[in-house]
Short mmCIF file of C-alpha atoms and ligand atoms in Angstrom, two decimals:
data_model
loop_
_atom_site.label_atom_id
_atom_site.label_comp_id
_atom_site.label_asym_id
_atom_site.label_seq_id
_atom_site.Cartn_x
_atom_site.Cartn_y
_atom_site.Cartn_z
CA MET A 285 132.28 29.42 82.13
CA GLU A 286 129.02 30.57 83.52
CA LYS A 287 127.03 32.83 81.28
CA LYS A 288 126.96 36.41 82.58
CA ILE A 289 123.40 37.67 82.73
CA TRP A 290 123.95 40.84 84.81
CA ASP A 291 126.20 43.80 84.16
CA LEU A 292 126.61 44.64 87.83
CA LEU A 293 125.99 42.96 91.15
CA ILE A 294 125.98 44.92 94.41
CA LYS A 295 126.80 42.28 96.99
CA ASN A 296 125.85 42.09 100.64
CA GLY A 297 124.62 45.60 101.32
CA THR A 298 121.60 46.72 103.31
CA ILE A 299 118.86 47.46 100.79
CA VAL A 300 116.80 50.41 102.05
CA ASN A 301 113.40 51.21 100.56
CA SER A 302 110.81 53.53 102.08
CA THR A 303 108.83 50.43 103.07
CA GLY A 304 111.63 48.55 104.84
CA SER A 305 115.26 47.47 104.79
CA PHE A 306 116.95 44.07 104.57
CA GLN A 307 120.29 42.45 103.81
CA ALA A 308 120.42 41.44 100.13
CA ASP A 309 122.22 41.63 96.82
CA LEU A 310 121.03 43.75 93.91
CA ALA A 311 121.64 42.94 90.25
CA ILE A 312 121.55 45.36 87.34
CA ALA A 313 121.16 44.47 83.68
CA LYS A 314 121.50 47.37 81.23
CA ASP A 315 119.54 50.30 82.70
CA LYS A 316 117.16 48.34 84.93
CA ILE A 317 117.27 46.54 88.25
CA ALA A 318 117.12 42.85 87.34
CA ALA A 319 116.91 41.12 90.72
CA VAL A 320 117.05 41.67 94.47
CA GLY A 321 117.81 38.75 96.81
CA GLN A 322 120.56 36.21 97.49
CA LEU A 323 122.30 36.31 94.12
CA GLU A 324 125.16 34.41 92.50
CA GLU A 325 128.36 36.42 91.94
CA GLY A 326 129.39 34.32 88.97
CA LEU A 327 126.44 35.60 86.94
CA ALA A 328 127.62 39.23 86.94
CA GLU A 329 130.27 40.92 84.81
CA ARG A 330 131.22 43.10 87.73
CA VAL A 331 130.73 42.91 91.50
CA ILE A 332 130.76 45.78 94.02
CA HIS A 333 130.99 44.65 97.63
CA ALA A 334 128.75 46.72 99.88
CA ASP A 335 129.32 45.19 103.31
CA GLY A 336 128.33 47.66 106.02
CA ARG A 337 126.89 50.00 103.38
CA LEU A 338 123.36 51.26 102.74
CA VAL A 339 122.10 50.60 99.21
CA MET A 340 119.33 53.08 98.49
CA PRO A 341 117.25 54.36 95.59
CA GLY A 342 119.07 57.19 93.82
CA MET A 343 117.89 60.47 95.26
CA ILE A 344 115.48 62.63 93.29
CA ASP A 345 115.78 66.40 93.59
CA SER A 346 112.48 67.77 92.36
CA HIS A 347 113.45 71.38 93.08
CA ALA A 348 116.69 72.40 91.37
CA HIS A 349 117.57 75.41 89.20
CA LEU A 350 120.35 74.96 86.63
CA GLU A 351 121.46 77.54 84.05
CA THR A 352 118.93 79.93 85.54
CA GLY A 353 118.65 83.71 85.56
CA VAL A 354 119.73 86.19 82.90
CA GLY A 355 122.48 88.74 82.42
CA GLU A 356 124.72 89.38 85.41
CA SER A 357 122.62 87.10 87.58
CA LYS A 358 122.97 84.03 85.41
CA SER A 359 123.81 81.06 87.65
CA LYS A 360 127.11 79.31 87.18
CA ASP A 361 126.56 75.64 86.59
CA THR A 362 125.62 74.10 83.28
CA TYR A 363 123.47 70.99 82.92
CA TYR A 364 126.72 69.07 82.55
CA SER A 365 128.61 70.42 85.58
CA GLY A 366 125.50 70.69 87.76
CA SER A 367 124.36 67.15 87.09
CA ILE A 368 127.84 65.79 87.88
CA ALA A 369 127.84 67.71 91.18
CA ALA A 370 124.40 66.25 91.92
CA ALA A 371 125.70 62.74 91.21
CA TYR A 372 128.53 63.29 93.69
CA GLY A 373 125.87 63.92 96.30
CA GLY A 374 123.82 60.82 95.47
CA THR A 375 121.18 62.42 93.28
CA THR A 376 120.30 60.42 90.16
CA SER A 377 117.52 62.54 88.68
CA PHE A 378 116.15 66.03 89.07
CA VAL A 379 113.25 68.27 88.11
CA ASP A 380 114.15 71.82 87.13
CA PHE A 381 111.92 74.76 86.19
CA ALA A 382 111.03 76.38 82.88
CA PHE A 383 110.86 80.01 84.04
CA ASN A 384 109.38 82.39 81.52
CA ASN A 385 111.90 85.05 80.60
CA GLU A 386 110.62 88.39 79.33
CA GLY A 387 108.34 87.80 76.33
CA GLU A 388 108.27 84.02 76.70
CA LYS A 389 105.15 81.90 77.06
CA PRO A 390 105.29 78.58 78.95
CA ALA A 391 105.85 76.59 75.74
CA ASP A 392 108.74 78.88 74.73
CA SER A 393 110.60 78.55 78.01
CA MET A 394 110.07 74.78 78.07
CA LYS A 395 111.49 74.49 74.57
CA ARG A 396 114.54 76.51 75.62
CA LYS A 397 115.16 74.48 78.78
CA LEU A 398 114.72 71.11 77.06
CA LYS A 399 117.34 72.18 74.54
CA GLU A 400 119.78 73.31 77.26
CA ALA A 401 119.57 69.99 79.13
CA LYS A 402 119.49 67.58 76.19
CA GLY A 403 122.77 65.71 75.72
CA ASN A 404 124.39 67.69 78.54
CA SER A 405 122.90 66.36 81.77
CA VAL A 406 124.50 63.13 82.96
CA LEU A 407 121.32 62.45 84.98
CA ASP A 408 117.69 61.94 83.99
CA TYR A 409 115.73 65.17 84.21
CA SER A 410 112.39 66.86 83.74
CA PHE A 411 110.94 70.33 84.17
CA HIS A 412 108.07 71.99 85.96
CA PRO A 413 106.21 74.27 83.53
CA CYS A 414 105.76 77.78 84.98
CA ILE A 415 103.04 80.33 84.36
CA ASN A 416 103.20 84.02 85.20
CA SER A 417 100.37 85.43 83.08
CA MET A 418 96.76 84.28 82.84
CA ASP A 419 96.33 85.00 79.13
CA GLU A 420 94.72 82.39 76.90
CA GLU A 421 97.95 81.26 75.29
CA SER A 422 99.70 80.68 78.62
CA LEU A 423 96.74 78.77 80.05
CA GLY A 424 96.59 76.71 76.83
CA ASP A 425 100.27 75.83 77.13
CA ILE A 426 99.81 74.77 80.74
CA HIS A 427 96.81 72.62 79.84
CA HIS A 428 98.87 70.94 77.14
CA PHE A 429 101.75 70.22 79.53
CA LEU A 430 99.40 68.76 82.14
CA LYS A 431 98.15 66.27 79.58
CA ASN A 432 101.55 65.46 78.07
CA GLY A 433 104.07 64.35 80.67
CA PHE A 434 104.67 67.56 82.64
CA PRO A 435 102.02 67.24 85.38
CA SER A 436 103.57 69.59 87.96
CA ILE A 437 102.94 73.32 87.48
CA LYS A 438 104.94 75.96 89.37
CA MET A 439 103.39 79.26 90.41
CA PHE A 440 104.61 82.18 92.50
CA THR A 441 102.57 84.45 94.75
CA VAL A 442 105.50 86.92 94.84
CA TYR A 443 108.02 88.59 92.44
CA ARG A 444 105.37 90.80 90.87
CA ASP A 445 107.24 91.95 87.79
CA SER A 446 108.64 88.60 86.74
CA LEU A 447 107.47 85.26 88.08
CA MET A 448 104.30 86.11 90.00
CA LEU A 449 100.86 85.01 88.85
CA GLU A 450 97.93 87.04 90.18
CA LYS A 451 95.55 85.18 92.51
CA GLN A 452 92.80 84.80 89.91
CA GLY A 453 95.34 83.20 87.58
CA ILE A 454 96.43 80.76 90.27
CA TYR A 455 92.79 79.88 90.85
CA GLU A 456 92.24 79.20 87.12
CA VAL A 457 95.38 77.06 86.88
CA LEU A 458 94.39 75.08 89.99
CA LYS A 459 91.11 74.25 88.27
CA LEU A 460 93.04 72.91 85.27
CA VAL A 461 95.41 71.00 87.55
CA ALA A 462 92.45 69.35 89.30
CA LYS A 463 90.76 68.51 85.99
CA GLU A 464 93.86 66.84 84.56
CA GLN A 465 94.96 65.19 87.84
CA GLY A 466 98.20 67.12 87.96
CA ILE A 467 99.81 68.84 90.90
CA ALA A 468 100.70 72.47 91.64
CA LEU A 469 103.86 73.72 93.29
CA ILE A 470 103.54 77.07 94.99
CA HIS A 471 106.19 79.49 96.14
CA ALA A 472 104.11 81.05 98.90
CA GLU A 473 105.13 84.50 100.13
CA CYS A 474 102.82 87.51 100.28
CA ALA A 475 103.82 90.04 97.61
CA ASP A 476 101.91 92.95 99.19
CA MET A 477 103.52 92.59 102.59
CA ILE A 478 107.04 92.03 101.26
CA GLU A 479 106.93 94.85 98.70
CA ARG A 480 105.81 97.31 101.39
CA LYS A 481 108.57 96.19 103.72
CA ILE A 482 111.27 96.38 101.04
CA ALA A 483 110.15 99.88 99.99
CA ASP A 484 110.27 101.03 103.61
CA ALA A 485 113.67 99.41 104.15
CA ILE A 486 115.11 101.15 101.10
CA SER A 487 113.71 104.53 102.25
CA ALA A 488 115.29 104.00 105.67
CA GLY A 489 118.63 102.98 104.14
CA LYS A 490 118.34 99.52 105.65
CA THR A 491 119.64 97.41 102.80
CA LEU A 492 122.09 94.96 104.38
CA PRO A 493 121.66 91.16 104.17
CA LYS A 494 119.96 91.07 107.60
CA ASP A 495 117.39 93.55 106.29
CA HIS A 496 116.56 91.09 103.52
CA ALA A 497 115.49 88.58 106.17
CA ALA A 498 113.51 91.21 108.08
CA CYS A 499 111.53 92.08 104.93
CA ARG A 500 110.30 88.50 104.48
CA PRO A 501 108.94 87.45 107.90
CA VAL A 502 107.15 84.20 108.70
CA ILE A 503 103.76 85.93 108.58
CA SER A 504 104.26 86.80 104.89
CA GLU A 505 104.76 83.11 104.18
CA LEU A 506 101.75 82.04 106.25
CA GLU A 507 99.46 84.66 104.72
CA ALA A 508 100.21 83.32 101.25
CA MET A 509 99.84 79.70 102.34
CA TYR A 510 96.38 80.33 103.78
CA GLY A 511 95.26 82.03 100.58
CA VAL A 512 96.41 79.05 98.55
CA LEU A 513 94.75 76.68 101.01
CA ALA A 514 91.39 78.32 100.33
CA MET A 515 91.81 77.86 96.58
CA ALA A 516 93.16 74.31 96.94
CA ARG A 517 90.13 73.41 99.01
CA ASP A 518 87.74 74.92 96.51
CA THR A 519 89.33 73.41 93.39
CA LYS A 520 90.46 70.08 94.91
CA ALA A 521 93.82 70.57 93.17
CA PRO A 522 96.75 68.95 94.99
CA VAL A 523 99.31 71.55 96.07
CA ILE A 524 102.92 71.25 97.17
CA PHE A 525 104.19 74.18 99.24
CA ALA A 526 107.74 74.68 97.99
CA HIS A 527 110.61 75.34 100.43
CA MET A 528 108.44 75.80 103.50
CA THR A 529 110.49 77.41 106.26
CA THR A 530 108.15 77.62 109.21
CA GLY A 531 106.67 75.21 111.69
CA GLU A 532 103.91 77.80 112.24
CA SER A 533 102.20 76.08 109.29
CA ARG A 534 101.35 73.03 111.41
CA ALA A 535 97.72 74.03 111.96
CA LEU A 536 97.25 74.68 108.26
CA LEU A 537 98.73 71.30 107.30
CA GLU A 538 96.63 69.47 109.89
CA ARG A 539 93.27 71.14 109.22
CA THR A 540 93.11 71.02 105.45
CA ASP A 541 89.32 70.49 105.25
CA GLY A 542 89.65 68.28 102.21
CA ALA A 543 92.47 70.12 100.45
CA LYS A 544 95.32 67.89 99.29
CA LEU A 545 98.40 69.63 100.65
CA PHE A 546 102.03 68.55 100.60
CA ALA A 547 105.11 70.27 101.96
CA GLU A 548 108.68 70.48 100.77
CA VAL A 549 111.56 71.58 103.03
CA CYS A 550 115.18 72.35 102.11
CA PRO A 551 118.06 71.33 104.41
CA HIS A 552 119.35 74.90 104.72
CA TYR A 553 116.18 75.86 106.61
CA LEU A 554 116.82 72.98 109.02
CA VAL A 555 120.54 73.50 109.57
CA LEU A 556 121.47 77.17 109.17
CA ASP A 557 120.54 80.02 111.53
CA GLU A 558 119.47 83.57 110.67
CA GLU A 559 122.74 84.74 112.27
CA VAL A 560 124.35 83.97 108.88
CA TYR A 561 123.02 87.38 107.76
CA GLU A 562 125.18 89.11 110.38
CA ARG A 563 128.33 87.56 108.97
CA ALA A 564 130.75 89.47 106.72
CA ASP A 565 129.70 87.13 103.90
CA GLY A 566 126.01 87.36 104.81
CA TYR A 567 125.16 88.20 101.18
CA ASN A 568 126.05 84.62 100.23
CA PHE A 569 123.08 83.38 102.25
CA ILE A 570 120.44 85.53 100.61
CA CYS A 571 117.63 83.28 99.48
CA SER A 572 113.83 83.53 99.62
CA PRO A 573 112.23 82.76 101.93
CA PRO A 574 115.19 83.65 104.15
CA ILE A 575 116.96 81.46 106.71
CA ARG A 576 114.99 81.59 109.99
CA GLY A 577 115.89 81.56 113.69
CA ALA A 578 116.09 78.71 116.20
CA LYS A 579 112.40 78.71 117.17
CA ASP A 580 111.14 78.29 113.62
CA ARG A 581 113.87 75.80 112.83
CA GLU A 582 112.99 73.48 115.72
CA LYS A 583 109.30 73.61 114.84
CA LEU A 584 110.18 72.82 111.25
CA TRP A 585 112.20 69.79 112.37
CA GLU A 586 109.13 68.64 114.31
CA LEU A 587 107.05 68.79 111.12
CA VAL A 588 109.71 66.86 109.19
CA CYS A 589 109.91 64.17 111.86
CA SER A 590 106.15 63.90 112.46
CA GLY A 591 105.30 63.17 108.83
CA HIS A 592 103.83 66.58 107.90
CA VAL A 593 106.57 67.08 105.29
CA GLN A 594 106.77 64.86 102.21
CA MET A 595 109.94 65.95 100.42
CA ILE A 596 113.42 67.28 101.13
CA ASN A 597 114.76 69.10 98.08
CA SER A 598 117.62 71.51 97.42
CA ASP A 599 116.20 74.62 95.70
CA HIS A 600 119.74 74.76 94.32
CA THR A 601 120.76 77.98 92.58
CA ASP A 602 124.45 78.26 92.04
CA TYR A 603 125.92 81.78 92.07
CA HIS A 604 129.56 82.69 92.58
CA SER A 605 130.22 84.78 95.68
CA ARG A 606 131.43 87.61 93.38
CA GLN A 607 127.94 87.87 91.89
CA LYS A 608 126.41 88.15 95.36
CA LYS A 609 129.08 90.32 96.94
CA LYS A 610 128.66 92.99 94.27
CA TYR A 611 125.45 94.06 96.08
CA ALA A 612 126.58 93.22 99.62
CA ASP A 613 125.19 96.54 100.89
CA TYR A 614 122.04 96.53 98.75
CA PHE A 615 120.09 93.28 99.22
CA PRO A 616 117.33 93.97 96.66
CA LYS A 617 119.86 93.34 93.89
CA VAL A 618 121.64 90.30 95.31
CA PRO A 619 120.83 87.21 93.20
CA ASN A 620 118.81 84.82 95.37
CA GLY A 621 119.72 81.22 96.05
CA LEU A 622 122.19 78.81 97.58
CA PRO A 623 124.44 76.19 95.95
CA THR A 624 123.01 73.01 97.50
CA LEU A 625 122.43 70.42 94.75
CA GLU A 626 125.47 68.40 95.80
CA THR A 627 125.02 68.68 99.57
CA ARG A 628 121.25 68.35 100.03
CA GLY A 629 121.06 64.58 100.47
CA MET A 630 123.98 63.89 102.75
CA VAL A 631 123.60 67.01 104.89
CA PHE A 632 120.06 65.81 105.55
CA PHE A 633 121.32 62.26 106.17
CA SER A 634 123.92 63.48 108.66
CA GLU A 635 121.54 65.82 110.47
CA ALA A 636 118.37 63.69 110.41
CA VAL A 637 119.49 60.06 110.39
CA VAL A 638 122.81 60.27 112.24
CA LYS A 639 122.18 63.15 114.67
CA ARG A 640 118.40 62.87 115.21
CA GLY A 641 117.86 59.14 114.78
CA MET A 642 115.51 59.29 111.80
CA LYS A 643 114.97 55.86 110.25
CA ALA A 644 116.82 55.28 106.96
CA GLU A 645 113.49 54.22 105.42
CA ARG A 646 112.01 57.64 106.20
CA PHE A 647 115.13 59.24 104.70
CA VAL A 648 114.47 57.34 101.45
CA GLU A 649 110.83 58.40 101.55
CA LEU A 650 111.76 62.08 101.91
CA THR A 651 114.63 62.18 99.41
CA SER A 652 113.41 59.78 96.73
CA ALA A 653 110.21 57.73 97.04
CA ASN A 654 107.74 60.56 97.69
CA ALA A 655 109.25 62.74 94.95
CA ALA A 656 108.87 59.82 92.52
CA LYS A 657 105.22 59.45 93.51
CA LEU A 658 104.37 63.16 93.42
CA MET A 659 106.25 63.73 90.15
CA GLY A 660 104.54 60.77 88.44
CA VAL A 661 107.57 58.49 87.99
CA TYR A 662 106.93 55.79 90.59
CA PRO A 663 107.82 52.88 90.54
CA ALA A 664 110.28 53.46 87.69
CA LYS A 665 112.16 55.58 90.22
CA GLY A 666 112.08 55.94 94.01
CA VAL A 667 112.33 52.23 94.85
CA LEU A 668 114.84 49.38 94.52
CA ALA A 669 112.82 46.59 92.91
CA PRO A 670 113.08 44.40 89.81
CA GLY A 671 112.01 46.39 86.75
CA SER A 672 112.76 49.79 88.23
CA ASP A 673 115.41 52.07 86.72
CA ALA A 674 118.95 51.20 87.80
CA ASP A 675 119.34 54.42 89.82
CA VAL A 676 121.14 53.26 92.94
CA ILE A 677 123.44 54.81 95.53
CA ILE A 678 125.79 53.12 97.97
CA VAL A 679 126.29 55.10 101.15
CA ASN A 680 128.87 54.58 103.87
CA PRO A 681 126.85 55.60 106.94
CA GLU A 682 129.87 55.89 109.21
CA CYS A 683 132.35 57.94 107.18
CA SER A 684 133.01 61.26 108.97
CA TYR A 685 134.47 64.41 107.45
CA THR A 686 134.21 68.18 107.49
CA MET A 687 132.27 70.01 104.79
CA ARG A 688 134.53 72.22 102.65
CA ALA A 689 133.75 74.29 99.57
CA ALA A 690 137.10 73.15 98.17
CA ASP A 691 135.82 69.55 98.08
CA MET A 692 132.62 70.45 96.21
CA HIS A 693 132.00 70.14 92.48
CA MET A 694 129.42 72.90 91.99
CA GLN A 695 130.68 75.84 89.94
CA THR A 696 131.00 78.25 92.82
CA ASP A 697 133.55 79.18 95.48
CA PHE A 698 131.52 78.87 98.67
CA CYS A 699 129.55 76.24 100.55
CA PRO A 700 126.75 77.34 102.90
CA TYR A 701 127.73 74.45 105.20
CA GLU A 702 131.45 75.25 105.37
CA GLY A 703 132.93 73.58 108.47
CA LEU A 704 129.88 71.40 109.21
CA GLU A 705 130.86 68.06 110.75
CA MET A 706 129.32 65.35 108.59
CA THR A 707 128.70 61.64 108.98
CA GLY A 708 127.68 59.64 105.93
CA LYS A 709 129.19 59.70 102.44
CA VAL A 710 128.08 58.62 98.98
CA GLU A 711 130.62 56.12 97.66
CA TYR A 712 128.84 55.01 94.49
CA THR A 713 126.21 56.66 92.35
CA ILE A 714 124.75 54.49 89.63
CA ALA A 715 122.36 56.23 87.24
CA GLY A 716 120.65 54.50 84.35
CA GLY A 717 122.84 51.46 85.06
CA GLU A 718 126.09 53.45 84.65
CA VAL A 719 128.53 53.81 87.53
CA LEU A 720 128.98 57.58 87.53
CA ILE A 721 130.59 57.96 90.95
CA GLU A 722 133.03 55.25 91.96
CA ASN A 723 134.73 55.39 95.36
CA GLY A 724 133.64 59.02 95.54
CA VAL A 725 135.07 60.06 92.16
CA TYR A 726 133.22 60.87 88.92
CA ALA A 727 134.19 58.88 85.87
CA GLU A 728 133.18 60.28 82.46
CA THR A 729 131.64 57.32 80.66
CA GLY A 730 129.86 59.30 77.99
CA HIS A 731 126.56 58.41 79.64
CA ARG A 732 123.88 61.08 79.39
CA GLY A 733 120.51 61.29 81.10
CA LYS A 734 117.13 61.24 79.42
CA LEU A 735 114.02 63.33 79.71
CA ILE A 736 111.94 61.45 82.28
CA LYS A 737 108.61 60.08 81.06
CA ARG A 738 106.17 61.25 83.69
CA GLY A 739 102.61 60.07 84.33
CA LYS A 740 100.02 61.30 86.79
CA PRO A 741 101.13 62.04 90.36
CA ARG A 742 100.34 59.06 92.63
CA LEU A 743 98.89 60.78 95.68
CA ASP A 744 97.24 57.51 96.69
CA LEU A 745 100.68 56.03 97.41
CA ILE A 746 101.84 58.78 99.77
CA GLY A 747 101.92 57.46 103.33
ZN1 LIG B 851 113.25 77.44 93.68
#
């Protein structure tokens, strides 16, 4: 008998990395990729045949919210259920956010979130520290995180009474980010413009879901982005614009004058139309920034396809339609967010690779490799190569089906893409060397994810 040196061999698939694709086998030993090449079946305990399949790095979702919110607007999924839903969709690790609840400093909220995820998530995970007050203790916490494995700091230019950090605070944090070679993530919407519009809408009795969208126009996003650009240029801090919705940002992204800017886009801004707010269930689609119209959407696609966008993430926030419907005629109280952790990868695959002819390599870059680089985990993640983590997905690029909420595993009752015709399905998700999804079904193996050890963002590796 030959000695078995690998736990798993994926035979005869098309290996797709951001740098190229080729026909090969991939071997896994424990939780690492052991070899890629023409490999001997007899040396593996188990063989999965991947003929006609794409074998890709497990997707990384560096913008997901699990167990978020408080009180009646607490989101539905737990780290356990949410991470399983993510695995169904081909995601093998995620970065969530440590939002500061009332009275919490950044270190407090991080402690709380680490405790919630530990032993519950089936996928590897990390968190973006968040800061909403520029007091000494908060800034001290952020400085500590930047130096100790949490290099990405989230800030908001909106949500004045909860998440927002005043401009001077953002400027101070950007200086720290630059000093410690971290990276900032910014939710860019102009608080002044949006607050005025919401106050006027309420006075006029215009509080339906479509009024939500009208209160957060493209100009409020651009105004905030330009303000951040000025500070990014001055401080030299790298900045990721979170969930950018508008192609009107092209000039800003092209003429950075030395600022290091990156852009993240979510599939719902590329696929859905603002008409969703006219629907009877329009409340389900309330998210911020809102879903835009055809003109913005096409320009956004152009930015994604031309290389101006570095990451496709979900911004998943999983509410039940009951929680949203309760305020169907009063948008200011509808909890914001869409359940998209499970669908983000393959909706983007179907729309970008299948329908628009995007190269599979670019798909890997946008859904895995760039996130690994910007989050400081490359090449442990984001690439299929010997020594990297055994986070691997096997995708059938030809399988067609219709998107249905009933087929989803997120803890909610609706799917923003209900009825969408899809091509491309995740058949296997292997995370940390464990086969979590097998022939499209989750198997509870007892495997749990780990807190990801993160280093400095690798901006030098971004193409
Ligand atoms: Zn978010």
